[in-house]
């Protein structure tokens, strides 16, 4: 079910990744590392996870040929339907893996940080299913903006802690969650939202998400009788991208593409395009690229797709970019909204604003590949959550 992901401490020529944490976290990270190495070799753990993925989350998710859009593009566009996963997005793959691991480690309390609330909801939902109490740190401003997700987390029995420090958004919530973990290492597991953070999280989360790429590779070979010419994913921190890429990275004939949010349609690339615009730094326990000012202060980000609003990016994606193995392109809000409408009208599927970035990039680059070739897009989540925002934007534009 999962790819044979190598646990990497550092990526690229050794400069990305690592583990930049206070001394009190060193031993608990080593404990997570040892538990994960052990668990992925234990058939009982893998069986339990496979059953949860199937009966709780609904795996395997379908691969759908988008027929009408394909005939417009002259290329066969396949959608990996993570939007049909329980919870409405790929995040459930990672929270199931991590919380089952936490349980195996004997941890009795789960903490997480969340920006727009999607990772908080996935963690709270999984905590309810596995009987683990969850506490979520969330910026007070984000809580105000995302009341529905706060209500969801509370319904699942989670405690949501408002964070008022700094800008009261995701990067401040990350700091608070790290502080909590330092104080409660014995009892607590920190559930990360993306393929980022200190070792072993980037590789471990890639492993749990690699189910996307492995299934998609099998399915596209069954359906199209060929490998895709290119595979596309949107990039927040990089978990759905690394999960998809895990199925194809060893196959050099498959081009790998990541779509980052450019934010504004004026092409000024000011917003959350970390791989395009970021500079090297250390935050959230890792060395990677970040959007930051000259003093190294992490910037607040903004995209129409709240789930892409992470100020950094997973270290392995940076290495893939530097090696020329994957290409990253900034997609504007306008391009993403256009893809959102196109898929809704032509295919009867409302994609998440995040996933709409990947779709927009596939539509934009389709002509680079020979007619009749197959393109694979990871539809990371469903767009019902984005409807109010969509109609607000439409309303103000008319
Ligand atoms: C959270 C989220 C993302 C971004 O997260 P990654 O870790 O980069 O995958 C993308 N799509 C959806 C639907 C999300 O909820």
GROMACS .gro file of C-alpha atoms and ligand atoms in nm:
model
  413
    1UNK     CA    1   0.000   0.000   0.000
    2UNK     CA    2   0.292   0.236   0.068
    3UNK     CA    3   0.607   0.315  -0.130
    4UNK     CA    4   0.945   0.205  -0.007
    5UNK     CA    5   1.027   0.556   0.118
    6UNK     CA    6   1.380   0.604   0.243
    7UNK     CA    7   1.406   0.787   0.574
    8UNK     CA    8   1.623   1.088   0.494
    9UNK     CA    9   1.777   1.325   0.748
   10UNK     CA   10   1.893   1.567   0.483
   11UNK     CA   11   1.795   1.634   0.126
   12UNK     CA   12   1.983   1.767  -0.175
   13UNK     CA   13   2.350   1.829  -0.120
   14UNK     CA   14   2.280   1.798   0.251
   15UNK     CA   15   2.159   2.149   0.309
   16UNK     CA   16   1.783   2.097   0.353
   17UNK     CA   17   1.588   1.918   0.621
   18UNK     CA   18   1.769   1.823   0.940
   19UNK     CA   19   1.633   1.864   1.287
   20UNK     CA   20   1.657   2.209   1.441
   21UNK     CA   21   1.481   2.170   1.773
   22UNK     CA   22   1.548   2.249   2.137
   23UNK     CA   23   1.733   1.986   2.337
   24UNK     CA   24   1.419   1.865   2.512
   25UNK     CA   25   1.270   1.749   2.181
   26UNK     CA   26   1.574   1.552   2.062
   27UNK     CA   27   1.482   1.239   2.255
   28UNK     CA   28   1.114   1.239   2.159
   29UNK     CA   29   1.204   1.279   1.790
   30UNK     CA   30   1.438   0.981   1.825
   31UNK     CA   31   1.149   0.792   1.985
   32UNK     CA   32   0.918   0.879   1.691
   33UNK     CA   33   1.191   0.771   1.448
   34UNK     CA   34   1.245   0.436   1.618
   35UNK     CA   35   0.872   0.369   1.653
   36UNK     CA   36   0.809   0.449   1.288
   37UNK     CA   37   1.097   0.229   1.165
   38UNK     CA   38   0.959  -0.053   1.372
   39UNK     CA   39   0.592   0.001   1.277
   40UNK     CA   40   0.645   0.007   0.900
   41UNK     CA   41   0.799  -0.338   0.922
   42UNK     CA   42   0.527  -0.479   1.144
   43UNK     CA   43   0.249  -0.658   0.951
   44UNK     CA   44   0.007  -0.603   1.241
   45UNK     CA   45   0.052  -0.224   1.221
   46UNK     CA   46   0.024  -0.222   0.843
   47UNK     CA   47  -0.288  -0.441   0.855
   48UNK     CA   48  -0.456  -0.216   1.109
   49UNK     CA   49  -0.369   0.091   0.900
   50UNK     CA   50  -0.491  -0.074   0.580
   51UNK     CA   51  -0.827  -0.155   0.741
   52UNK     CA   52  -0.864   0.205   0.867
   53UNK     CA   53  -0.771   0.343   0.527
   54UNK     CA   54  -1.032   0.119   0.366
   55UNK     CA   55  -1.327   0.113   0.607
   56UNK     CA   56  -1.290   0.449   0.779
   57UNK     CA   57  -1.143   0.661   0.500
   58UNK     CA   58  -1.278   0.486   0.191
   59UNK     CA   59  -0.957   0.381   0.011
   60UNK     CA   60  -0.876   0.306  -0.257
   61UNK     CA   61  -0.990   0.632  -0.413
   62UNK     CA   62  -1.088   0.620  -0.782
   63UNK     CA   63  -0.893   0.747  -1.079
   64UNK     CA   64  -1.128   0.927  -1.315
   65UNK     CA   65  -1.067   1.019  -1.677
   66UNK     CA   66  -1.203   1.372  -1.715
   67UNK     CA   67  -1.353   1.304  -2.056
   68UNK     CA   68  -1.493   1.640  -2.159
   69UNK     CA   69  -1.193   1.836  -2.038
   70UNK     CA   70  -0.965   1.583  -2.206
   71UNK     CA   71  -1.129   1.632  -2.542
   72UNK     CA   72  -1.081   2.009  -2.505
   73UNK     CA   73  -0.715   1.965  -2.420
   74UNK     CA   74  -0.638   1.688  -2.670
   75UNK     CA   75  -0.462   1.503  -2.387
   76UNK     CA   76  -0.609   1.245  -2.152
   77UNK     CA   77  -0.647   1.412  -1.816
   78UNK     CA   78  -0.682   1.172  -1.520
   79UNK     CA   79  -0.793   1.285  -1.175
   80UNK     CA   80  -0.676   1.104  -0.863
   81UNK     CA   81  -0.984   1.146  -0.647
   82UNK     CA   82  -0.850   1.230  -0.300
   83UNK     CA   83  -1.152   1.461  -0.284
   84UNK     CA   84  -1.354   1.144  -0.218
   85UNK     CA   85  -1.146   1.048   0.085
   86UNK     CA   86  -1.329   1.071   0.419
   87UNK     CA   87  -1.283   1.422   0.551
   88UNK     CA   88  -1.278   1.559   0.198
   89UNK     CA   89  -0.902   1.572   0.140
   90UNK     CA   90  -0.580   1.371   0.142
   91UNK     CA   91  -0.491   1.486   0.496
   92UNK     CA   92  -0.671   1.183   0.640
   93UNK     CA   93  -0.395   0.953   0.502
   94UNK     CA   94  -0.141   1.127   0.720
   95UNK     CA   95  -0.349   1.169   1.036
   96UNK     CA   96  -0.449   0.800   1.032
   97UNK     CA   97  -0.086   0.691   0.997
   98UNK     CA   98   0.043   0.929   1.261
   99UNK     CA   99  -0.227   0.868   1.521
  100UNK     CA  100  -0.205   0.493   1.487
  101UNK     CA  101   0.169   0.532   1.543
  102UNK     CA  102   0.108   0.757   1.846
  103UNK     CA  103  -0.119   0.492   1.994
  104UNK     CA  104   0.147   0.227   1.939
  105UNK     CA  105   0.397   0.453   2.118
  106UNK     CA  106   0.163   0.466   2.418
  107UNK     CA  107   0.096   0.839   2.378
  108UNK     CA  108  -0.229   0.951   2.538
  109UNK     CA  109  -0.262   1.305   2.404
  110UNK     CA  110  -0.238   1.449   2.052
  111UNK     CA  111  -0.154   1.808   1.965
  112UNK     CA  112  -0.158   1.980   1.627
  113UNK     CA  113  -0.142   2.327   1.480
  114UNK     CA  114  -0.374   2.443   1.209
  115UNK     CA  115  -0.405   2.742   0.980
  116UNK     CA  116  -0.738   2.741   0.802
  117UNK     CA  117  -0.843   2.447   1.016
  118UNK     CA  118  -0.828   2.163   0.764
  119UNK     CA  119  -0.544   1.978   0.936
  120UNK     CA  120  -0.703   2.046   1.275
  121UNK     CA  121  -1.030   1.893   1.155
  122UNK     CA  122  -0.853   1.587   1.008
  123UNK     CA  123  -0.662   1.533   1.335
  124UNK     CA  124  -0.972   1.582   1.552
  125UNK     CA  125  -1.174   1.344   1.331
  126UNK     CA  126  -0.904   1.078   1.348
  127UNK     CA  127  -0.859   1.129   1.723
  128UNK     CA  128  -1.232   1.064   1.770
  129UNK     CA  129  -1.210   0.744   1.566
  130UNK     CA  130  -0.908   0.614   1.757
  131UNK     CA  131  -1.010   0.735   2.102
  132UNK     CA  132  -0.724   0.982   2.143
  133UNK     CA  133  -0.789   1.328   2.292
  134UNK     CA  134  -0.682   1.608   2.057
  135UNK     CA  135  -0.584   1.969   2.130
  136UNK     CA  136  -0.537   2.207   1.840
  137UNK     CA  137  -0.350   2.539   1.834
  138UNK     CA  138  -0.502   2.791   1.599
  139UNK     CA  139  -0.440   3.162   1.544
  140UNK     CA  140  -0.717   3.375   1.694
  141UNK     CA  141  -0.759   3.554   1.361
  142UNK     CA  142  -0.785   3.222   1.178
  143UNK     CA  143  -1.045   3.103   1.431
  144UNK     CA  144  -1.252   3.409   1.353
  145UNK     CA  145  -1.227   3.346   0.979
  146UNK     CA  146  -1.286   2.970   0.993
  147UNK     CA  147  -1.565   2.926   1.244
  148UNK     CA  148  -1.712   2.625   1.065
  149UNK     CA  149  -1.387   2.432   1.110
  150UNK     CA  150  -1.366   2.532   1.476
  151UNK     CA  151  -1.720   2.395   1.520
  152UNK     CA  152  -1.624   2.072   1.343
  153UNK     CA  153  -1.320   2.020   1.566
  154UNK     CA  154  -1.530   2.083   1.878
  155UNK     CA  155  -1.796   1.839   1.760
  156UNK     CA  156  -1.522   1.574   1.730
  157UNK     CA  157  -1.439   1.646   2.093
  158UNK     CA  158  -1.116   1.841   2.037
  159UNK     CA  159  -1.006   2.144   2.239
  160UNK     CA  160  -0.912   2.442   2.021
  161UNK     CA  161  -0.665   2.685   2.180
  162UNK     CA  162  -0.669   3.036   2.036
  163UNK     CA  163  -0.319   3.177   1.977
  164UNK     CA  164  -0.300   3.554   2.016
  165UNK     CA  165   0.078   3.598   1.991
  166UNK     CA  166   0.242   3.757   1.686
  167UNK     CA  167   0.011   3.784   1.389
  168UNK     CA  168  -0.230   3.528   1.543
  169UNK     CA  169  -0.206   3.301   1.237
  170UNK     CA  170  -0.046   2.970   1.140
  171UNK     CA  171   0.320   3.046   1.209
  172UNK     CA  172   0.229   3.158   1.561
  173UNK     CA  173   0.018   2.845   1.611
  174UNK     CA  174   0.321   2.635   1.505
  175UNK     CA  175   0.533   2.807   1.771
  176UNK     CA  176   0.271   2.744   2.040
  177UNK     CA  177   0.232   2.375   1.949
  178UNK     CA  178   0.611   2.326   1.962
  179UNK     CA  179   0.613   2.493   2.305
  180UNK     CA  180   0.339   2.259   2.430
  181UNK     CA  181   0.529   1.957   2.301
  182UNK     CA  182   0.848   2.059   2.483
  183UNK     CA  183   0.652   2.071   2.809
  184UNK     CA  184   0.465   1.743   2.758
  185UNK     CA  185   0.701   1.513   2.564
  186UNK     CA  186   0.621   1.209   2.774
  187UNK     CA  187   0.248   1.192   2.712
  188UNK     CA  188   0.210   1.382   2.386
  189UNK     CA  189   0.243   1.317   2.014
  190UNK     CA  190   0.266   1.617   1.780
  191UNK     CA  191   0.070   1.544   1.462
  192UNK     CA  192   0.224   1.740   1.173
  193UNK     CA  193   0.009   1.870   0.891
  194UNK     CA  194   0.244   1.836   0.600
  195UNK     CA  195   0.567   1.676   0.477
  196UNK     CA  196   0.778   1.931   0.664
  197UNK     CA  197   0.922   1.991   1.011
  198UNK     CA  198   1.219   1.814   1.172
  199UNK     CA  199   1.342   1.464   1.084
  200UNK     CA  200   1.172   1.212   1.062
  201UNK     CA  201   0.847   1.394   0.976
  202UNK     CA  202   0.914   1.484   0.609
  203UNK     CA  203   0.993   1.124   0.511
  204UNK     CA  204   0.736   0.971   0.745
  205UNK     CA  205   0.451   1.183   0.608
  206UNK     CA  206   0.568   1.113   0.253
  207UNK     CA  207   0.541   0.744   0.340
  208UNK     CA  208   0.183   0.769   0.467
  209UNK     CA  209   0.083   0.980   0.164
  210UNK     CA  210   0.266   0.758  -0.085
  211UNK     CA  211  -0.053   0.553  -0.106
  212UNK     CA  212  -0.175   0.825  -0.348
  213UNK     CA  213   0.111   0.778  -0.595
  214UNK     CA  214   0.120   0.399  -0.574
  215UNK     CA  215  -0.252   0.361  -0.635
  216UNK     CA  216  -0.249   0.619  -0.914
  217UNK     CA  217   0.039   0.447  -1.094
  218UNK     CA  218  -0.141   0.115  -1.086
  219UNK     CA  219  -0.473   0.269  -1.191
  220UNK     CA  220  -0.338   0.475  -1.480
  221UNK     CA  221  -0.156   0.173  -1.620
  222UNK     CA  222  -0.479  -0.027  -1.601
  223UNK     CA  223  -0.689   0.246  -1.761
  224UNK     CA  224  -0.457   0.425  -2.004
  225UNK     CA  225  -0.210   0.140  -2.062
  226UNK     CA  226   0.070   0.393  -2.028
  227UNK     CA  227   0.248   0.603  -1.772
  228UNK     CA  228   0.146   0.967  -1.749
  229UNK     CA  229   0.368   1.213  -1.934
  230UNK     CA  230   0.334   1.440  -1.631
  231UNK     CA  231   0.202   1.429  -1.274
  232UNK     CA  232   0.069   1.747  -1.109
  233UNK     CA  233   0.002   1.840  -0.747
  234UNK     CA  234  -0.054   2.162  -0.558
  235UNK     CA  235   0.201   2.259  -0.294
  236UNK     CA  236   0.126   2.398   0.049
  237UNK     CA  237   0.391   2.226   0.259
  238UNK     CA  238   0.412   1.940   0.011
  239UNK     CA  239   0.236   1.634   0.152
  240UNK     CA  240   0.002   1.555  -0.138
  241UNK     CA  241   0.280   1.642  -0.384
  242UNK     CA  242   0.534   1.413  -0.215
  243UNK     CA  243   0.269   1.141  -0.187
  244UNK     CA  244   0.192   1.160  -0.558
  245UNK     CA  245   0.557   1.194  -0.660
  246UNK     CA  246   0.651   0.889  -0.450
  247UNK     CA  247   0.481   0.674  -0.715
  248UNK     CA  248   0.671   0.827  -1.006
  249UNK     CA  249   0.999   0.984  -0.893
  250UNK     CA  250   1.204   0.681  -1.003
  251UNK     CA  251   1.048   0.694  -1.351
  252UNK     CA  252   1.239   0.967  -1.531
  253UNK     CA  253   0.996   0.967  -1.824
  254UNK     CA  254   0.725   1.113  -1.595
  255UNK     CA  255   0.759   1.490  -1.552
  256UNK     CA  256   0.675   1.611  -1.200
  257UNK     CA  257   0.500   1.945  -1.154
  258UNK     CA  258   0.406   2.139  -0.842
  259UNK     CA  259   0.166   2.433  -0.843
  260UNK     CA  260   0.226   2.703  -0.587
  261UNK     CA  261  -0.013   2.985  -0.507
  262UNK     CA  262   0.096   3.316  -0.654
  263UNK     CA  263  -0.192   3.489  -0.480
  264UNK     CA  264  -0.276   3.802  -0.673
  265UNK     CA  265  -0.357   3.780  -1.041
  266UNK     CA  266  -0.117   4.064  -1.126
  267UNK     CA  267   0.172   3.821  -1.139
  268UNK     CA  268   0.362   3.995  -0.860
  269UNK     CA  269   0.424   3.656  -0.692
  270UNK     CA  270   0.408   3.814  -0.352
  271UNK     CA  271   0.211   3.560  -0.169
  272UNK     CA  272   0.275   3.198  -0.088
  273UNK     CA  273   0.507   3.094  -0.374
  274UNK     CA  274   0.783   2.965  -0.148
  275UNK     CA  275   0.972   2.753  -0.402
  276UNK     CA  276   0.967   3.035  -0.655
  277UNK     CA  277   1.050   3.319  -0.418
  278UNK     CA  278   1.164   3.182  -0.083
  279UNK     CA  279   1.508   3.204   0.072
  280UNK     CA  280   1.694   2.956   0.290
  281UNK     CA  281   1.625   2.966   0.661
  282UNK     CA  282   1.540   2.760   0.967
  283UNK     CA  283   1.186   2.742   1.107
  284UNK     CA  284   0.946   2.470   1.224
  285UNK     CA  285   1.243   2.247   1.308
  286UNK     CA  286   1.393   2.229   0.958
  287UNK     CA  287   1.622   2.406   0.715
  288UNK     CA  288   1.427   2.484   0.400
  289UNK     CA  289   1.299   2.771   0.189
  290UNK     CA  290   1.076   3.026   0.354
  291UNK     CA  291   0.904   3.349   0.273
  292UNK     CA  292   1.083   3.585   0.508
  293UNK     CA  293   1.214   3.938   0.533
  294UNK     CA  294   1.583   4.033   0.549
  295UNK     CA  295   1.591   3.983   0.927
  296UNK     CA  296   1.473   3.626   0.878
  297UNK     CA  297   1.127   3.701   1.009
  298UNK     CA  298   0.875   3.459   0.857
  299UNK     CA  299   0.618   3.637   0.643
  300UNK     CA  300   0.243   3.602   0.670
  301UNK     CA  301   0.118   3.445   0.348
  302UNK     CA  302  -0.202   3.483   0.156
  303UNK     CA  303  -0.373   3.275  -0.107
  304UNK     CA  304  -0.738   3.225  -0.197
  305UNK     CA  305  -0.664   2.862  -0.110
  306UNK     CA  306  -0.625   2.871   0.268
  307UNK     CA  307  -0.468   2.523   0.273
  308UNK     CA  308  -0.173   2.649   0.069
  309UNK     CA  309  -0.097   2.929   0.312
  310UNK     CA  310   0.209   2.769   0.473
  311UNK     CA  311   0.509   3.005   0.486
  312UNK     CA  312   0.764   2.730   0.419
  313UNK     CA  313   0.787   2.417   0.211
  314UNK     CA  314   0.897   2.060   0.275
  315UNK     CA  315   1.274   2.012   0.232
  316UNK     CA  316   1.253   1.726  -0.017
  317UNK     CA  317   1.062   1.941  -0.265
  318UNK     CA  318   1.339   2.201  -0.251
  319UNK     CA  319   1.592   1.929  -0.332
  320UNK     CA  320   1.377   1.798  -0.619
  321UNK     CA  321   1.361   2.149  -0.761
  322UNK     CA  322   1.737   2.201  -0.730
  323UNK     CA  323   1.805   1.866  -0.896
  324UNK     CA  324   1.574   1.964  -1.181
  325UNK     CA  325   1.358   1.656  -1.114
  326UNK     CA  326   1.044   1.857  -1.038
  327UNK     CA  327   0.929   2.195  -1.166
  328UNK     CA  328   0.731   2.442  -0.961
  329UNK     CA  329   0.514   2.711  -1.112
  330UNK     CA  330   0.318   2.988  -0.939
  331UNK     CA  331  -0.050   2.990  -1.028
  332UNK     CA  332  -0.258   3.304  -0.970
  333UNK     CA  333  -0.590   3.312  -0.785
  334UNK     CA  334  -0.754   3.396  -1.116
  335UNK     CA  335  -0.610   3.091  -1.295
  336UNK     CA  336  -0.712   2.867  -1.003
  337UNK     CA  337  -1.067   3.007  -1.002
  338UNK     CA  338  -1.091   2.946  -1.376
  339UNK     CA  339  -0.990   2.581  -1.328
  340UNK     CA  340  -1.240   2.555  -1.038
  341UNK     CA  341  -1.523   2.664  -1.271
  342UNK     CA  342  -1.404   2.452  -1.562
  343UNK     CA  343  -1.399   2.126  -1.366
  344UNK     CA  344  -1.737   2.202  -1.209
  345UNK     CA  345  -1.900   2.275  -1.546
  346UNK     CA  346  -1.733   2.012  -1.762
  347UNK     CA  347  -1.698   1.727  -1.518
  348UNK     CA  348  -1.947   1.773  -1.235
  349UNK     CA  349  -1.668   1.781  -0.978
  350UNK     CA  350  -1.602   2.081  -0.753
  351UNK     CA  351  -1.230   2.079  -0.671
  352UNK     CA  352  -1.083   2.247  -0.361
  353UNK     CA  353  -0.926   2.586  -0.436
  354UNK     CA  354  -0.593   2.421  -0.346
  355UNK     CA  355  -0.639   2.138  -0.597
  356UNK     CA  356  -0.759   2.392  -0.855
  357UNK     CA  357  -0.399   2.520  -0.866
  358UNK     CA  358  -0.272   2.179  -0.978
  359UNK     CA  359  -0.550   2.153  -1.234
  360UNK     CA  360  -0.478   2.503  -1.366
  361UNK     CA  361  -0.112   2.411  -1.414
  362UNK     CA  362  -0.205   2.094  -1.603
  363UNK     CA  363  -0.436   2.294  -1.830
  364UNK     CA  364  -0.165   2.555  -1.883
  365UNK     CA  365   0.111   2.306  -1.973
  366UNK     CA  366  -0.095   2.034  -2.149
  367UNK     CA  367   0.016   2.155  -2.493
  368UNK     CA  368   0.381   2.089  -2.398
  369UNK     CA  369   0.308   1.715  -2.425
  370UNK     CA  370   0.225   1.518  -2.742
  371UNK     CA  371  -0.143   1.482  -2.830
  372UNK     CA  372  -0.292   1.167  -2.687
  373UNK     CA  373  -0.055   1.155  -2.391
  374UNK     CA  374  -0.189   1.109  -2.040
  375UNK     CA  375  -0.166   1.370  -1.767
  376UNK     CA  376  -0.228   1.292  -1.401
  377UNK     CA  377  -0.363   1.548  -1.155
  378UNK     CA  378  -0.393   1.492  -0.782
  379UNK     CA  379  -0.733   1.627  -0.684
  380UNK     CA  380  -0.625   1.674  -0.324
  381UNK     CA  381  -0.964   1.778  -0.188
  382UNK     CA  382  -1.323   1.874  -0.259
  383UNK     CA  383  -1.435   2.232  -0.302
  384UNK     CA  384  -1.762   2.247  -0.107
  385UNK     CA  385  -1.573   2.433   0.167
  386UNK     CA  386  -1.481   2.703  -0.084
  387UNK     CA  387  -1.829   2.783  -0.219
  388UNK     CA  388  -1.899   3.084   0.003
  389UNK     CA  389  -1.563   3.235  -0.084
  390UNK     CA  390  -1.619   3.165  -0.454
  391UNK     CA  391  -1.955   3.342  -0.460
  392UNK     CA  392  -1.815   3.631  -0.257
  393UNK     CA  393  -1.540   3.680  -0.517
  394UNK     CA  394  -1.792   3.646  -0.802
  395UNK     CA  395  -2.025   3.891  -0.634
  396UNK     CA  396  -1.760   4.155  -0.587
  397UNK     CA  397  -1.632   4.110  -0.944
  398UNK     CA  398  -1.970   4.175  -1.106
  399LIG     C1  399  -0.399   2.113   0.323
  399LIG     C2  400  -0.434   2.097   0.180
  399LIG     C3  401  -0.337   2.111   0.078
  399LIG     C4  402  -0.194   2.149   0.104
  399LIG     O1  403  -0.121   2.064   0.181
  399LIG     P1  404   0.004   1.980   0.128
  399LIG     O2  405   0.069   1.933   0.251
  399LIG     O3  406   0.090   2.071   0.046
  399LIG     O4  407  -0.052   1.872   0.045
  399LIG     C5  408  -0.377   2.088  -0.052
  399LIG     N1  409  -0.504   2.056  -0.083
  399LIG     C6  410  -0.600   2.045   0.011
  399LIG     C7  411  -0.739   2.009  -0.031
  399LIG     C8  412  -0.568   2.065   0.145
  399LIG     O5  413  -0.663   2.054   0.239
   0.00000   0.00000   0.00000
